[in-house]
Short mmCIF file of C-alpha atoms in Angstrom, two decimals:
data_model
loop_
_atom_site.label_atom_id
_atom_site.label_comp_id
_atom_site.label_asym_id
_atom_site.label_seq_id
_atom_site.Cartn_x
_atom_site.Cartn_y
_atom_site.Cartn_z
CA MET A 155 0.00 0.01 0.08
CA PRO A 156 1.54 3.42 -0.92
CA THR A 157 2.32 5.86 1.74
CA PRO A 158 0.19 9.15 1.49
CA THR A 159 2.25 12.19 0.79
CA THR A 160 2.14 14.80 3.48
CA VAL A 161 3.51 18.32 3.74
CA SER A 162 6.53 17.07 5.71
CA ASP A 163 7.44 14.95 2.64
CA ALA A 164 7.89 17.99 0.55
CA THR A 165 11.21 19.96 0.41
CA VAL A 166 10.48 23.23 2.24
CA ARG A 167 12.49 26.37 1.44
CA PRO A 168 12.14 29.13 4.01
CA LEU A 169 13.78 32.49 3.88
CA ALA A 170 13.54 35.46 6.22
CA MET A 171 15.40 38.78 6.02
CA ARG A 172 15.06 42.47 6.76
CA LEU A 173 14.53 44.93 3.92
CA PRO A 174 15.87 48.41 3.77
CA GLN A 175 13.29 51.25 3.86
CA ASP A 176 14.04 52.69 0.55
CA GLU A 177 13.36 52.18 -3.14
CA SER A 178 15.60 49.19 -3.39
CA ALA A 179 13.45 46.97 -1.12
CA PRO A 180 11.01 45.69 -3.79
CA ALA A 181 13.94 44.59 -5.98
CA LEU A 182 15.74 42.86 -3.08
CA ALA A 183 12.43 41.08 -2.24
CA ARG A 184 12.10 39.90 -5.87
CA GLU A 185 15.75 38.66 -5.75
CA ALA A 186 15.16 36.77 -2.63
CA LEU A 187 12.18 35.02 -4.28
CA VAL A 188 14.67 33.28 -6.62
CA GLU A 189 16.19 31.64 -3.56
CA VAL A 190 13.02 29.79 -2.80
CA VAL A 191 11.05 29.51 -6.10
CA ASP A 192 12.49 28.29 -9.40
CA PRO A 193 12.06 31.06 -12.02
CA ARG A 194 10.57 28.50 -14.44
CA SER A 195 7.70 27.71 -11.99
CA LEU A 196 4.20 28.86 -12.67
CA LEU A 197 4.42 30.54 -9.19
CA PHE A 198 7.26 32.65 -9.99
CA ASP A 199 5.82 35.53 -12.11
CA PRO A 200 2.55 35.99 -10.05
CA GLY A 201 4.76 35.78 -6.87
CA ARG A 202 7.05 38.53 -8.05
CA LEU A 203 4.19 40.76 -8.88
CA CYS A 204 2.34 40.17 -5.61
CA LEU A 205 5.63 40.62 -3.55
CA THR A 206 6.35 43.79 -5.36
CA GLU A 207 2.85 45.11 -4.51
CA VAL A 208 3.08 44.30 -0.91
CA VAL A 209 6.56 45.63 -0.39
CA THR A 210 5.87 48.79 -2.27
CA ASN A 211 2.61 49.44 -0.40
CA ALA A 212 4.50 49.04 2.98
CA LEU A 213 7.00 51.71 1.67
CA ARG A 214 4.49 54.11 0.32
CA HIS A 215 1.54 53.97 2.63
CA THR A 216 2.82 53.36 6.02
CA ASP A 217 5.14 55.01 8.56
CA THR A 218 7.06 51.92 9.09
CA THR A 219 10.45 51.83 10.93
CA GLY A 220 11.28 48.32 9.76
CA LEU A 221 10.52 45.90 7.03
CA ARG A 222 10.70 42.13 7.28
CA LEU A 223 10.25 39.56 4.63
CA MET A 224 9.24 35.96 5.08
CA LEU A 225 9.02 33.50 2.09
CA ILE A 226 8.23 29.79 2.33
CA ALA A 227 7.91 27.55 -0.75
CA ASP A 228 7.87 23.82 -1.23
CA ASP A 229 8.17 21.22 -3.96
CA SER A 230 4.48 20.63 -4.15
CA GLY A 231 4.05 24.17 -5.80
CA HIS A 232 3.03 26.46 -2.77
CA LEU A 233 4.33 29.79 -1.93
CA PHE A 234 3.63 31.72 1.27
CA ALA A 235 5.01 35.23 1.44
CA ALA A 236 4.68 37.84 4.17
CA VAL A 237 6.04 41.36 4.67
CA GLY A 238 6.01 42.69 8.18
CA ASP A 239 6.06 46.41 9.09
CA THR A 240 5.77 48.50 12.22
CA SER A 241 2.71 50.45 11.13
CA ALA A 242 -0.81 50.15 12.41
CA ALA A 243 -2.22 51.26 9.00
CA LEU A 244 -4.09 48.41 7.39
CA PRO A 245 -4.07 47.52 3.65
CA MET A 246 -7.13 48.79 1.77
CA SER A 247 -8.37 49.61 -1.74
CA ARG A 248 -8.16 53.18 -2.67
CA ASP A 249 -10.67 55.18 -4.65
CA THR A 250 -9.31 55.56 -8.05
CA GLY A 251 -12.04 57.99 -9.32
CA GLY A 252 -13.17 55.66 -12.07
CA ASP A 253 -9.68 55.80 -13.73
CA PRO A 254 -9.21 52.41 -15.51
CA LEU A 255 -5.46 52.81 -15.55
CA PRO A 256 -4.54 54.73 -12.31
CA ASP A 257 -0.90 55.24 -11.23
CA GLU A 258 -1.69 54.10 -7.73
CA GLY A 259 -4.56 52.37 -5.80
CA ARG A 260 -4.73 48.83 -7.29
CA GLY A 261 -2.44 46.84 -5.07
CA THR A 262 -5.04 44.98 -3.17
CA GLU A 263 -6.90 44.25 -6.51
CA VAL A 264 -3.66 42.77 -7.82
CA LEU A 265 -3.36 40.60 -4.80
CA GLY A 266 -7.03 39.55 -4.97
CA ALA A 267 -6.67 38.61 -8.77
CA LEU A 268 -3.29 36.75 -8.62
CA ALA A 269 -3.12 35.25 -5.06
CA ASP A 270 -5.06 32.25 -3.97
CA SER A 271 -5.60 34.10 -0.64
CA TRP A 272 -4.23 37.11 1.11
CA GLY A 273 -4.70 39.06 4.20
CA TYR A 274 -3.04 40.72 7.15
CA ASP A 275 -2.39 39.84 10.80
CA ARG A 276 -2.01 42.56 13.41
CA THR A 277 0.90 42.17 15.80
CA ARG A 278 1.90 44.26 18.98
CA SER A 279 4.50 45.99 16.90
CA GLY A 280 2.60 46.43 13.60
CA LYS A 281 1.33 43.80 11.16
CA TRP A 282 2.13 41.18 8.51
CA VAL A 283 0.64 41.37 5.11
CA TRP A 284 0.72 38.04 3.48
CA PHE A 285 -0.45 36.10 0.42
CA ARG A 286 -0.54 32.42 -0.69
CA LEU A 287 -0.04 31.00 -4.25
CA HIS A 288 -0.82 27.36 -4.98
CA GLY A 289 0.57 25.80 -8.19
CA ARG A 290 0.86 22.27 -9.32
CA SER A 291 3.66 19.93 -8.41
CA THR A 292 4.36 19.41 -12.03
CA ASP A 293 4.53 23.11 -13.02
CA GLN A 294 8.29 22.97 -13.89
CA GLU A 295 9.07 23.62 -17.53
CA SER A 296 12.24 21.91 -18.95
#
């Protein structure tokens, strides 16, 4: 009888780091993603876009004094990403005044469209904004 596969059977790749509080933070977060997700994976491009949105929103829309990044991926095609900041300001959709192509204000809509789930968790020192992407275990292209 075959043994059922469990999460513990998958190779898990975690990464945690601090990000600078400047315009280099989104690029550094995208570079970190390469450490846990194969760039050929179907998770990679949506992961990069969602990660860029979350990091950029933390920089632009909060008074944070520290950014943290947590990435966890596994061989079964799952990615969990979270960006922690020290601000009490919560993520929200912004009124774009009916403009179909606004310069700002669509970050949470991007997360809603690309991520399988996303949200935030308040902490004593701020919050974590997170998202999950679920791919297939056979999403690698040769």
